[in-house]
Coordinates of C-alpha atoms and ligand atoms in Angstrom, one line a residue:
M209 CA -60.3 148.1 -143.3
L210 CA -60.9 145.1 -145.5
N211 CA -64.2 144.8 -147.7
L212 CA -66.4 142.1 -147.4
N213 CA -65.0 139.7 -150.4
K214 CA -61.3 140.3 -149.1
R215 CA -61.9 139.3 -145.7
I216 CA -63.7 136.0 -147.1
V217 CA -60.7 135.2 -149.1
I218 CA -58.2 136.0 -146.2
F219 CA -60.4 133.6 -144.5
Y220 CA -60.4 130.7 -146.6
L221 CA -56.6 131.0 -147.3
L222 CA -55.6 131.0 -143.7
L223 CA -58.1 127.8 -143.3
I224 CA -56.1 126.0 -146.3
T225 CA -52.8 127.3 -144.6
I226 CA -53.8 125.7 -141.3
F227 CA -54.9 122.6 -142.8
Y228 CA -51.7 122.0 -144.7
S229 CA -49.9 122.8 -141.7
V230 CA -51.5 120.3 -138.8
R231 CA -48.9 117.7 -137.9
G232 CA -46.2 119.9 -139.2
Q233 CA -43.6 118.9 -136.8
N234 CA -41.6 115.6 -137.4
V235 CA -38.1 116.3 -135.5
F236 CA -37.6 115.1 -132.3
I237 CA -34.6 116.8 -130.0
A238 CA -33.8 114.4 -127.1
N239 CA -32.1 116.0 -124.1
S240 CA -33.0 119.5 -124.8
Q241 CA -31.4 120.6 -121.6
N242 CA -28.2 119.9 -122.4
R243 CA -28.4 121.3 -126.2
N244 CA -26.9 124.9 -127.3
L245 CA -30.1 127.0 -126.2
T246 CA -31.7 130.0 -125.6
S247 CA -34.7 130.0 -122.7
L248 CA -37.7 131.4 -124.1
N249 CA -39.0 131.3 -120.5
G250 CA -40.4 134.3 -118.6
K251 CA -42.9 137.0 -119.2
W252 CA -45.2 136.5 -122.3
K253 CA -48.0 138.6 -123.8
Y254 CA -51.4 137.0 -123.9
I255 CA -54.6 137.4 -125.2
I256 CA -57.8 135.2 -124.5
D257 CA -59.7 133.8 -127.4
L258 CA -62.7 132.7 -126.0
Y259 CA -64.5 132.4 -129.3
E260 CA -61.7 130.9 -131.4
T261 CA -61.7 133.9 -133.9
G262 CA -57.7 133.7 -133.3
Q263 CA -56.9 132.1 -136.6
T264 CA -59.5 133.8 -138.8
G265 CA -59.4 136.7 -141.2
F266 CA -62.0 138.5 -138.8
M267 CA -58.9 138.4 -136.1
P268 CA -55.9 136.8 -137.0
L269 CA -54.1 137.3 -133.8
Y270 CA -50.9 135.0 -134.7
M271 CA -50.1 137.9 -137.7
N272 CA -49.4 140.4 -134.5
I273 CA -51.0 143.2 -136.7
K274 CA -50.6 146.6 -135.7
P275 CA -52.3 150.1 -136.9
K276 CA -50.6 151.7 -139.8
D277 CA -51.5 155.0 -138.8
K278 CA -53.9 156.9 -136.9
T279 CA -57.2 156.1 -138.8
D280 CA -56.2 152.4 -139.1
R281 CA -58.5 149.9 -136.7
V282 CA -56.9 147.0 -135.1
E283 CA -59.0 145.6 -132.5
Y284 CA -56.1 143.7 -130.5
S285 CA -52.7 144.6 -129.2
F286 CA -50.1 141.9 -127.8
D287 CA -47.9 145.2 -127.5
Q288 CA -50.3 146.6 -124.8
A289 CA -51.6 143.1 -123.3
R290 CA -50.6 141.8 -120.0
T291 CA -48.4 139.3 -119.5
L292 CA -48.4 135.7 -118.1
W293 CA -45.4 133.9 -116.9
V294 CA -43.9 130.9 -118.8
P295 CA -43.7 128.2 -117.7
G296 CA -46.8 127.8 -116.0
S297 CA -50.7 127.1 -115.6
W298 CA -52.8 130.0 -116.6
N299 CA -55.4 129.4 -114.5
T300 CA -53.9 129.9 -110.9
Q301 CA -51.7 133.3 -112.2
K302 CA -54.9 135.3 -112.5
P303 CA -58.0 135.2 -110.6
E304 CA -60.4 135.5 -113.5
L305 CA -58.5 132.5 -115.5
Y306 CA -59.2 130.1 -112.5
Y307 CA -61.6 128.1 -114.4
Y308 CA -61.0 129.3 -117.9
E309 CA -61.1 126.6 -120.5
G310 CA -60.8 127.9 -124.0
T311 CA -57.8 129.1 -126.1
I312 CA -55.1 132.0 -125.2
W313 CA -52.8 133.5 -127.5
Y314 CA -49.1 133.9 -126.2
R315 CA -46.4 136.1 -127.6
K316 CA -42.9 136.2 -126.9
T317 CA -40.5 138.8 -129.0
F318 CA -36.6 137.9 -128.9
D319 CA -33.6 139.1 -130.9
K320 CA -31.0 136.3 -132.1
K321 CA -27.2 137.4 -132.4
D322 CA -25.0 135.4 -135.0
I323 CA -27.5 133.6 -136.8
S324 CA -25.5 131.3 -138.8
E325 CA -25.9 129.6 -142.2
D326 CA -24.5 126.5 -141.5
K327 CA -26.9 125.8 -138.2
R328 CA -30.5 125.3 -137.9
Y329 CA -32.9 126.8 -135.1
F330 CA -35.8 124.9 -133.5
V331 CA -38.8 126.3 -131.2
Y332 CA -38.7 123.7 -128.5
F333 CA -41.7 123.5 -125.8
G334 CA -41.5 120.8 -123.0
A335 CA -45.3 120.6 -123.0
A336 CA -48.3 122.9 -123.7
N337 CA -51.8 122.0 -122.7
Y338 CA -53.5 120.7 -124.8
L339 CA -53.7 121.9 -128.1
S340 CA -51.0 124.4 -129.5
T341 CA -50.8 126.1 -132.9
V342 CA -47.2 127.3 -133.4
T343 CA -46.5 130.5 -135.6
F344 CA -43.4 132.1 -135.9
N345 CA -42.5 135.7 -137.7
G346 CA -46.2 135.5 -139.3
K347 CA -46.2 131.8 -140.5
I348 CA -48.1 129.0 -138.9
L349 CA -45.4 126.1 -138.3
G350 CA -48.3 123.8 -137.0
K351 CA -50.4 122.3 -134.4
H352 CA -49.3 119.8 -131.3
E353 CA -51.7 117.8 -129.5
G354 CA -51.5 116.2 -126.3
G355 CA -51.0 118.4 -122.9
F356 CA -47.8 116.4 -121.6
T357 CA -45.1 115.4 -124.0
P358 CA -42.4 117.7 -125.8
F359 CA -42.7 119.0 -129.2
C360 CA -40.9 121.0 -131.8
F361 CA -40.7 123.1 -135.1
E362 CA -38.0 124.3 -137.4
V363 CA -37.5 127.8 -137.8
T364 CA -34.2 128.0 -139.7
N365 CA -35.7 129.6 -142.7
L366 CA -37.4 132.4 -140.6
I367 CA -35.2 133.4 -137.9
K368 CA -34.1 136.9 -138.0
E369 CA -31.6 139.0 -135.9
K370 CA -34.2 141.3 -134.5
E371 CA -37.8 141.4 -133.2
N372 CA -38.6 137.5 -133.7
C373 CA -42.0 137.1 -133.0
L374 CA -43.1 133.7 -131.6
I375 CA -47.0 133.4 -131.3
V376 CA -48.7 130.4 -130.0
G377 CA -52.3 129.9 -129.5
V378 CA -52.9 127.0 -126.7
S379 CA -56.3 125.6 -126.1
N380 CA -57.1 123.7 -123.1
T381 CA -60.6 122.9 -124.1
R382 CA -61.8 119.1 -123.1
S383 CA -63.4 116.9 -125.5
N384 CA -64.2 113.0 -125.9
D385 CA -61.8 112.4 -128.5
Q386 CA -59.0 113.5 -126.7
I387 CA -56.2 111.6 -124.3
P388 CA -57.5 112.3 -121.4
A389 CA -61.2 112.3 -122.5
K390 CA -63.7 115.2 -120.8
V391 CA -63.7 114.0 -117.3
T392 CA -60.6 113.3 -114.9
D393 CA -60.3 114.0 -111.5
W394 CA -57.5 116.5 -111.5
F395 CA -57.2 120.1 -112.5
N396 CA -57.0 121.3 -116.5
H397 CA -54.1 123.7 -115.9
G398 CA -53.9 125.5 -119.4
G399 CA -51.2 126.9 -121.3
L400 CA -47.4 127.1 -121.9
I401 CA -46.8 124.5 -118.4
R402 CA -43.3 123.6 -119.4
D403 CA -40.0 125.0 -120.5
V404 CA -40.0 127.1 -123.7
K405 CA -36.5 127.1 -125.8
L406 CA -34.8 128.2 -128.9
I407 CA -32.5 125.3 -129.8
E408 CA -29.3 125.7 -132.1
T409 CA -28.3 122.5 -133.8
P410 CA -25.5 121.8 -136.7
A411 CA -27.0 121.2 -140.3
S412 CA -27.0 117.9 -139.2
F413 CA -27.3 116.8 -135.3
I414 CA -27.8 114.0 -133.1
S415 CA -31.5 113.9 -132.9
N416 CA -31.5 110.8 -130.2
Y417 CA -30.1 107.9 -128.8
F418 CA -31.2 105.0 -127.1
L419 CA -28.6 103.1 -124.5
S420 CA -29.8 100.1 -122.4
L421 CA -27.8 96.9 -120.7
D422 CA -28.2 93.9 -122.9
K423 CA -29.8 91.8 -120.4
S424 CA -28.8 88.4 -121.6
T425 CA -25.0 89.5 -120.3
L426 CA -26.2 90.7 -116.9
N427 CA -24.5 87.9 -115.3
N428 CA -21.4 87.9 -117.3
K429 CA -18.3 89.7 -116.3
I430 CA -18.1 91.4 -119.4
K431 CA -21.5 93.1 -120.2
T432 CA -22.8 94.4 -123.2
I433 CA -24.5 97.7 -123.9
K434 CA -26.7 98.1 -126.6
G435 CA -27.5 100.9 -128.3
R436 CA -29.1 103.1 -131.4
L437 CA -28.4 106.8 -132.1
T438 CA -30.6 108.7 -134.8
L439 CA -29.5 111.7 -136.8
N440 CA -31.5 114.5 -138.7
G441 CA -29.1 115.3 -141.4
K442 CA -29.4 118.0 -144.4
T443 CA -25.7 117.1 -145.3
G444 CA -23.8 114.0 -146.1
Q445 CA -22.4 111.3 -144.2
Q446 CA -21.2 111.7 -140.5
K447 CA -18.5 110.2 -138.2
V448 CA -19.8 109.6 -134.7
W449 CA -18.3 108.7 -131.6
L450 CA -19.8 107.4 -128.0
I451 CA -17.4 107.9 -125.2
I452 CA -17.9 106.8 -121.7
P453 CA -14.3 107.8 -120.0
E454 CA -15.1 106.0 -116.7
L455 CA -15.7 102.7 -118.5
K456 CA -12.8 103.7 -121.1
V457 CA -15.1 103.5 -124.2
R458 CA -14.4 105.4 -127.3
K459 CA -16.4 103.8 -130.0
E460 CA -17.3 105.0 -133.7
I461 CA -20.6 104.3 -134.8
T462 CA -21.6 103.9 -138.2
I463 CA -24.6 105.6 -139.6
D464 CA -26.4 103.9 -142.3
A465 CA -28.4 105.5 -145.1
S466 CA -31.5 106.2 -142.7
W467 CA -29.4 108.2 -140.4
T468 CA -29.6 105.4 -137.8
G469 CA -26.6 103.9 -136.2
N470 CA -27.1 100.6 -134.3
F471 CA -24.0 99.6 -131.8
T472 CA -23.0 97.0 -129.1
I473 CA -20.1 98.0 -126.7
D474 CA -18.7 95.3 -124.6
V475 CA -17.6 96.7 -121.1
K476 CA -15.8 95.1 -118.1
H477 CA -16.9 96.4 -114.4
L478 CA -20.2 98.1 -115.4
G479 CA -21.7 99.0 -112.2
L480 CA -25.4 98.5 -112.3
W481 CA -27.9 101.3 -111.2
S482 CA -30.0 100.6 -108.3
P483 CA -32.1 102.5 -105.5
E484 CA -29.3 101.6 -103.2
N485 CA -26.7 102.6 -105.8
P486 CA -27.9 104.9 -108.3
I487 CA -24.7 104.7 -110.5
L488 CA -24.8 106.9 -113.5
Y489 CA -22.3 107.2 -116.3
T490 CA -21.5 110.6 -118.1
I491 CA -21.7 109.7 -121.7
S492 CA -20.8 111.8 -124.9
I493 CA -22.0 111.7 -128.1
E494 CA -19.8 113.7 -130.6
T495 CA -19.9 114.2 -134.3
E496 CA -17.3 116.7 -136.1
N497 CA -19.3 119.8 -135.1
E498 CA -21.6 118.4 -132.0
K499 CA -21.1 117.2 -128.5
I500 CA -24.0 116.2 -126.2
Q501 CA -23.6 114.8 -123.2
D502 CA -25.9 112.8 -120.6
R503 CA -25.8 111.1 -117.1
I504 CA -27.0 107.6 -117.9
G505 CA -27.5 104.3 -115.6
F506 CA -27.9 100.8 -116.9
R507 CA -29.9 98.3 -115.2
A508 CA -31.9 95.1 -115.9
I509 CA -35.8 95.0 -115.1
E510 CA -38.1 91.3 -115.2
T511 CA -40.0 89.5 -113.9
K512 CA -40.0 85.8 -113.1
G513 CA -43.2 84.1 -111.6
K514 CA -45.0 86.0 -109.0
Q515 CA -41.3 88.2 -108.5
I516 CA -40.0 91.6 -109.8
L517 CA -36.4 91.5 -110.4
L518 CA -34.1 94.5 -110.5
N519 CA -30.5 93.3 -111.9
G520 CA -31.7 89.7 -111.2
K521 CA -32.5 90.1 -107.6
P522 CA -36.3 90.0 -106.2
I523 CA -37.6 93.6 -105.1
F524 CA -40.6 94.8 -103.4
L525 CA -41.7 98.5 -104.9
R526 CA -42.5 100.6 -101.8
G527 CA -44.4 103.2 -103.7
I528 CA -46.7 106.0 -103.7
S529 CA -48.5 108.1 -106.4
L530 CA -48.1 111.6 -107.5
H531 CA -49.8 114.4 -109.7
D532 CA -47.2 116.7 -111.4
E533 CA -48.4 119.5 -109.3
N534 CA -46.9 121.9 -107.0
P535 CA -49.3 122.3 -104.5
V536 CA -47.9 125.2 -102.6
R537 CA -47.9 127.3 -105.9
R538 CA -50.9 125.5 -107.0
D539 CA -49.1 125.3 -110.4
R540 CA -47.8 122.8 -112.3
A541 CA -44.6 121.3 -111.3
N542 CA -41.7 122.7 -113.8
S543 CA -38.6 123.0 -112.4
V544 CA -35.8 120.7 -110.2
D545 CA -36.7 122.2 -107.3
D546 CA -40.6 121.1 -107.7
A547 CA -39.7 117.7 -108.3
R548 CA -36.8 117.7 -105.3
L549 CA -39.8 118.4 -103.0
V550 CA -42.1 116.0 -104.0
L551 CA -39.5 113.1 -104.3
G552 CA -37.9 114.3 -101.1
W553 CA -40.8 113.4 -99.1
A554 CA -41.5 110.0 -100.9
K555 CA -37.8 109.3 -99.7
E556 CA -38.9 110.6 -96.1
L557 CA -41.9 107.9 -96.4
G558 CA -39.5 105.1 -97.4
C559 CA -40.2 105.0 -101.0
N560 CA -38.2 103.4 -103.6
F561 CA -40.8 103.6 -106.1
V562 CA -42.8 106.2 -107.3
R563 CA -46.1 106.4 -109.8
L564 CA -46.0 109.3 -111.8
A565 CA -50.2 109.8 -112.4
H566 CA -51.9 109.9 -114.7
Y567 CA -49.8 111.5 -117.8
P568 CA -46.6 112.2 -118.4
H569 CA -44.7 114.2 -115.4
Q570 CA -42.2 116.9 -116.4
E571 CA -38.8 115.7 -117.5
N572 CA -36.8 117.1 -114.6
I573 CA -38.8 114.9 -112.3
V574 CA -37.4 111.5 -114.2
R575 CA -33.9 112.7 -114.4
L576 CA -33.7 113.4 -110.5
A577 CA -35.2 110.2 -109.8
D578 CA -32.3 108.5 -111.7
E579 CA -30.0 110.3 -109.3
M580 CA -31.8 109.9 -106.3
G581 CA -32.4 105.9 -106.7
I582 CA -36.0 106.2 -107.2
M583 CA -37.8 103.6 -109.4
L584 CA -40.7 105.0 -111.8
W585 CA -44.1 104.0 -113.4
E586 CA -45.0 106.2 -116.1
E587 CA -48.5 106.4 -117.9
L588 CA -50.6 108.2 -120.5
P589 CA -54.1 109.6 -119.8
L590 CA -55.8 106.6 -121.1
Y591 CA -58.3 107.3 -118.4
W592 CA -62.0 107.1 -117.7
G593 CA -64.2 107.8 -120.8
I594 CA -61.9 107.3 -123.6
D595 CA -63.5 106.7 -126.9
W596 CA -61.9 103.3 -127.9
D597 CA -63.9 102.9 -131.0
N598 CA -62.0 106.0 -132.9
P599 CA -58.6 105.6 -134.7
N600 CA -57.7 109.0 -134.3
V601 CA -57.7 108.3 -130.8
Y602 CA -55.5 105.1 -131.2
Q603 CA -53.3 107.3 -133.5
K604 CA -53.1 110.0 -130.4
A605 CA -52.2 107.2 -128.2
I606 CA -49.5 106.3 -130.2
D607 CA -48.2 109.7 -130.8
Q608 CA -48.1 110.4 -127.1
Y609 CA -46.6 107.0 -126.2
S610 CA -43.5 107.3 -128.9
A611 CA -42.8 110.9 -127.5
L612 CA -42.6 109.8 -124.3
I613 CA -40.4 106.8 -125.0
N614 CA -38.2 108.9 -127.2
R615 CA -37.8 111.4 -124.2
D616 CA -37.4 108.7 -121.4
F617 CA -35.9 105.4 -122.8
N618 CA -32.3 106.3 -121.1
R619 CA -33.7 107.0 -117.4
A620 CA -32.8 103.6 -115.4
S621 CA -35.1 105.2 -112.9
S622 CA -38.1 104.5 -115.2
I623 CA -39.2 100.7 -115.1
I624 CA -42.6 100.3 -115.8
W625 CA -44.9 101.6 -118.8
S626 CA -48.6 101.5 -117.8
I627 CA -51.1 101.6 -120.4
T628 CA -54.5 102.6 -118.8
N629 CA -55.9 103.6 -115.4
E630 CA -59.5 102.2 -114.5
T631 CA -61.2 101.6 -117.9
A632 CA -63.8 99.0 -118.0
P633 CA -63.1 96.0 -120.3
T634 CA -65.1 95.9 -123.4
P635 CA -64.0 94.4 -126.8
A636 CA -62.9 97.6 -128.5
R637 CA -60.7 99.0 -125.0
N638 CA -59.2 95.4 -124.9
Q639 CA -58.5 95.6 -128.6
F640 CA -57.0 99.2 -128.5
L641 CA -54.7 98.3 -125.4
I642 CA -53.6 95.2 -126.6
S643 CA -52.6 96.7 -129.8
L644 CA -50.8 99.6 -127.9
A645 CA -49.0 97.4 -125.8
E646 CA -47.5 95.3 -128.6
H647 CA -46.5 98.8 -130.1
I648 CA -44.7 99.9 -127.0
R649 CA -42.9 96.7 -127.0
T650 CA -42.0 97.2 -130.5
L651 CA -40.1 100.7 -129.3
D652 CA -39.1 100.0 -126.0
N653 CA -38.4 96.0 -124.5
T654 CA -36.2 97.4 -121.8
R655 CA -39.1 98.1 -119.1
L656 CA -42.3 96.0 -117.9
L657 CA -45.9 96.7 -119.1
S658 CA -48.6 97.5 -116.6
A659 CA -52.1 99.0 -116.2
A660 CA -54.1 100.0 -113.2
C661 CA -57.2 98.3 -113.7
K662 CA -60.0 97.6 -111.8
K663 CA -61.3 94.9 -109.7
D664 CA -63.1 92.6 -111.7
Q665 CA -66.2 94.6 -112.2
A666 CA -68.4 91.1 -112.1
E667 CA -67.6 90.5 -108.7
D668 CA -68.6 94.2 -107.3
G669 CA -71.1 93.9 -105.0
H670 CA -70.7 90.0 -105.0
P671 CA -71.3 88.6 -101.5
D672 CA -68.1 86.4 -102.1
N673 CA -65.0 87.7 -100.3
D674 CA -62.7 86.2 -102.3
Y675 CA -61.7 88.2 -105.6
T676 CA -60.0 87.1 -108.6
L677 CA -58.2 89.5 -110.8
S678 CA -58.9 88.9 -114.4
D679 CA -58.9 91.8 -116.8
P680 CA -58.6 90.5 -120.0
I681 CA -55.6 92.8 -121.1
M682 CA -53.4 91.2 -118.1
G683 CA -52.1 88.3 -120.5
Y684 CA -50.6 90.7 -122.4
L685 CA -49.0 92.7 -119.1
D686 CA -45.9 91.6 -117.4
I687 CA -47.5 92.9 -113.9
I688 CA -50.9 93.0 -112.8
S689 CA -52.1 95.8 -110.8
F690 CA -55.2 96.9 -109.7
N691 CA -56.9 99.8 -107.9
E692 CA -59.0 99.2 -104.8
Y693 CA -60.8 101.7 -102.5
L694 CA -62.3 99.3 -100.1
G695 CA -63.2 101.2 -96.7
W696 CA -63.7 104.4 -98.9
Y697 CA -66.0 103.9 -102.1
G698 CA -67.3 100.9 -100.6
G699 CA -67.8 99.4 -97.1
L700 CA -65.9 100.5 -93.8
P701 CA -62.0 99.8 -93.3
A702 CA -62.9 96.8 -91.0
E703 CA -64.4 95.1 -93.9
C704 CA -60.8 94.5 -95.4
R705 CA -60.5 91.8 -92.7
K706 CA -62.8 89.3 -94.8
K707 CA -61.5 89.9 -98.2
T708 CA -58.7 88.4 -100.3
Y709 CA -57.5 89.1 -103.8
K710 CA -55.4 86.7 -106.2
A711 CA -54.3 86.9 -109.5
S712 CA -55.4 84.7 -112.1
M713 CA -52.0 84.3 -113.6
D714 CA -48.6 83.6 -112.3
K715 CA -47.3 87.1 -112.4
P716 CA -46.2 90.0 -109.9
V717 CA -49.0 92.4 -108.4
I718 CA -48.8 95.8 -107.7
V719 CA -52.0 97.7 -106.0
S720 CA -51.7 100.9 -107.7
E721 CA -54.4 103.0 -105.9
F722 CA -55.8 102.5 -102.5
G723 CA -56.7 105.5 -100.0
G724 CA -59.0 107.6 -98.6
G725 CA -59.7 111.5 -97.9
A726 CA -58.5 113.3 -94.7
L727 CA -58.6 117.1 -93.9
Q728 CA -55.4 117.9 -92.6
G729 CA -55.5 119.3 -88.7
F730 CA -59.2 117.8 -88.4
Y731 CA -59.0 115.0 -85.7
A732 CA -61.9 112.7 -84.5
D733 CA -62.8 109.0 -83.8
S734 CA -61.7 106.7 -86.5
L735 CA -65.0 106.1 -87.8
T736 CA -65.4 109.7 -88.9
R737 CA -65.2 110.5 -92.1
W738 CA -62.5 113.3 -93.3
S739 CA -60.8 112.8 -90.0
E740 CA -57.1 112.0 -90.1
D741 CA -58.1 109.1 -87.9
Y742 CA -60.4 107.6 -90.3
Q743 CA -57.6 108.0 -92.8
A744 CA -55.0 106.2 -90.4
Y745 CA -57.4 103.6 -89.6
L746 CA -58.2 103.0 -93.3
Y747 CA -54.4 102.7 -94.1
K748 CA -53.9 100.4 -91.5
E749 CA -56.8 97.9 -92.6
N750 CA -55.7 98.2 -96.2
L751 CA -52.3 97.2 -95.4
A752 CA -53.1 94.1 -93.5
M753 CA -55.2 93.2 -96.0
F754 CA -53.0 93.7 -99.2
D755 CA -50.0 92.1 -97.3
R756 CA -51.8 88.7 -97.6
I757 CA -51.6 88.7 -101.6
D758 CA -49.6 86.0 -102.9
G759 CA -47.4 87.8 -105.0
L760 CA -47.4 91.2 -103.9
A761 CA -44.8 92.9 -105.4
G762 CA -45.4 96.5 -104.6
M763 CA -47.9 99.4 -104.1
T764 CA -48.4 103.0 -104.6
P765 CA -51.2 104.2 -102.4
W766 CA -53.5 107.1 -103.5
I767 CA -51.7 109.7 -103.1
L768 CA -48.7 111.9 -101.6
V769 CA -50.0 115.3 -101.5
D770 CA -53.7 116.7 -101.5
F771 CA -54.2 117.8 -105.5
M772 CA -56.5 120.5 -107.3
S773 CA -59.7 119.1 -108.7
P774 CA -62.8 120.4 -109.7
L775 CA -64.6 117.6 -109.1
R776 CA -64.4 117.8 -105.5
Q777 CA -66.1 120.4 -104.0
L778 CA -67.5 119.7 -100.6
P779 CA -67.3 123.2 -98.6
D780 CA -64.9 123.1 -95.8
V781 CA -63.5 120.0 -96.4
Q782 CA -62.4 119.6 -100.3
D783 CA -63.3 123.2 -101.6
G784 CA -61.4 121.9 -105.1
W785 CA -59.0 119.4 -103.6
N786 CA -58.7 115.9 -103.9
R787 CA -58.3 115.2 -100.0
K788 CA -56.5 111.6 -100.4
G789 CA -53.3 113.2 -99.7
L790 CA -50.9 111.7 -97.2
I791 CA -49.6 115.4 -97.0
S792 CA -51.6 118.9 -97.1
E793 CA -51.3 121.3 -99.8
K794 CA -49.2 123.2 -97.3
G795 CA -46.9 120.5 -96.9
I796 CA -48.0 119.5 -93.3
K797 CA -48.0 115.2 -92.8
K798 CA -51.1 113.7 -92.1
K799 CA -51.3 110.6 -89.7
A800 CA -51.4 108.3 -92.0
F801 CA -48.0 109.2 -93.6
F802 CA -46.6 108.0 -90.6
I803 CA -48.7 104.4 -90.7
L804 CA -47.4 104.2 -94.2
Q805 CA -43.9 105.0 -93.3
E806 CA -43.7 102.1 -90.4
F807 CA -45.2 99.7 -93.1
Y808 CA -42.5 100.4 -95.3
R809 CA -39.7 100.5 -92.6
K810 CA -40.6 96.8 -92.1
K811 CA -40.5 95.8 -96.2
Ligands
GCB999 C1 -59.2 106.9 -108.8 C2 -58.6 107.4 -110.1 C3 -57.8 108.7 -109.4 C4 -58.7 109.2 -108.2 C5 -59.0 108.3 -107.3 C6 -59.8 109.4 -106.3 O1 -59.6 105.6 -108.8 O2 -57.6 106.3 -110.8 O3 -57.6 109.3 -110.3 O4 -58.2 110.8 -108.3 O5 -59.6 107.2 -107.8 O6 -59.2 109.9 -105.5 O7 -61.0 108.6 -106.5

């Protein structure tokens, strides 16, 4: 086909294109579900690229090359390729992909009627795990790193009415300079795991908006809503209105030269969002040629001494931890129904709070929590093994947190940003996390900061039964949280009776994890590991122990549902599942579910 020299030239040209297109996307489109959009979900063709040749001159998969005639040789064909369903984990759709880690190229072709010169077009991805190379009609648009945050690329200059070709290479290869790093206790579901859309906007469009209650007016009759609005523009100045019909608000917002508008609005009779009364207001942001609608709640979350205050009143966070997985379908959660299934169980358990572990979950669950009145803890996978000394990893943390805050700022339910999970204090780690905490506070001061710390390492195995919670980052956080597996990873449940925990600071405490494994349907005496009885007994002892903590303001036991984890291979018990769920992967409740339910009834 091509001689060697030509191939080498193409190879280098491709490398240069790829180099310049890295980090090519810089537009953020909030509230993607209420935009003018075409869903690109459904069947996508796919080609496995285990040896990573899809971007080389040898096999430029993204160019979608087809043989010119019968004499031509092209060694791939999207047209003849099999299909994967998007959104979804590739691993669980084909038996041969179950433990696949590497790159897969996806292709979707589509027509687009009524393309207009006054409009802009973007391809939007809810999330793709982990590294994506996005190409459109033969051009590389850029790359995106991070498996759980949304991103988009503009295709205005490339889109056509017939046969658009969106080809995306997604790699879920693990590496220590990523977030998360190499080892996790969850399944590495690869691929286009969340919705893909084509979004259409006017030339200048509302990119994002950030609305919140001004906490200083919480006790006033007339309260203030503060806000910021960002436009992404190609034409001159714009007039923007913010309309909240129920509150009789119609405010014109002035946009400055950097396409930002800051504003305050005083309102009478503002109902505050809470789990008992999750009031959401329909808001509308309008320009001359665009109208974006959202449902937003207003609340104040603060701490005072050892208390967490919601709208000025102390609240106990009756929580549970969750992974973003639908265990029945063995897939990443990716719909409102998936969210409803798990939040329904959490409600039944008596929860008013859920820890979305260990990475940003699908946006549907955050929006549903707003409606159902369930408060949320959200986090990034700054989890075991992070390379704290690496400035690139720090930049990735900033990028991922910024994307998450951009996505969820307006969700009243989201009350806590957590900055790490179970990482050992070292100077590099502390510096990394303290800087990250400061950065998050500059982006968002309407939420509390916490981290799931380990109990003081130095005291592990210490004969003393009284633990002080004293990770050096705790001074920078609002809430002291810690994971503790007494009765599972160390000792037996009866030891809980001797232990006490106290915080080294006058701050509220959350027990961010505790628990033990049980195979649903296996009954024995309460000292037999893996039995439902052991797990139930462990819960009883742990609950009594943690209830003695001065300043206990909440807990999120580990975990609501059994979840897939390649770390867990004990035959006939785990078989690839972490069994610490209170509910099995088939949706059957274990005994410990009812122990926790009973405890929460009294809280
Ligand atoms: C932990 C981790 C969590 C694990 C859990 C376990 O401390 O934070 O990701 O799944 O323990 O089951 O061991």
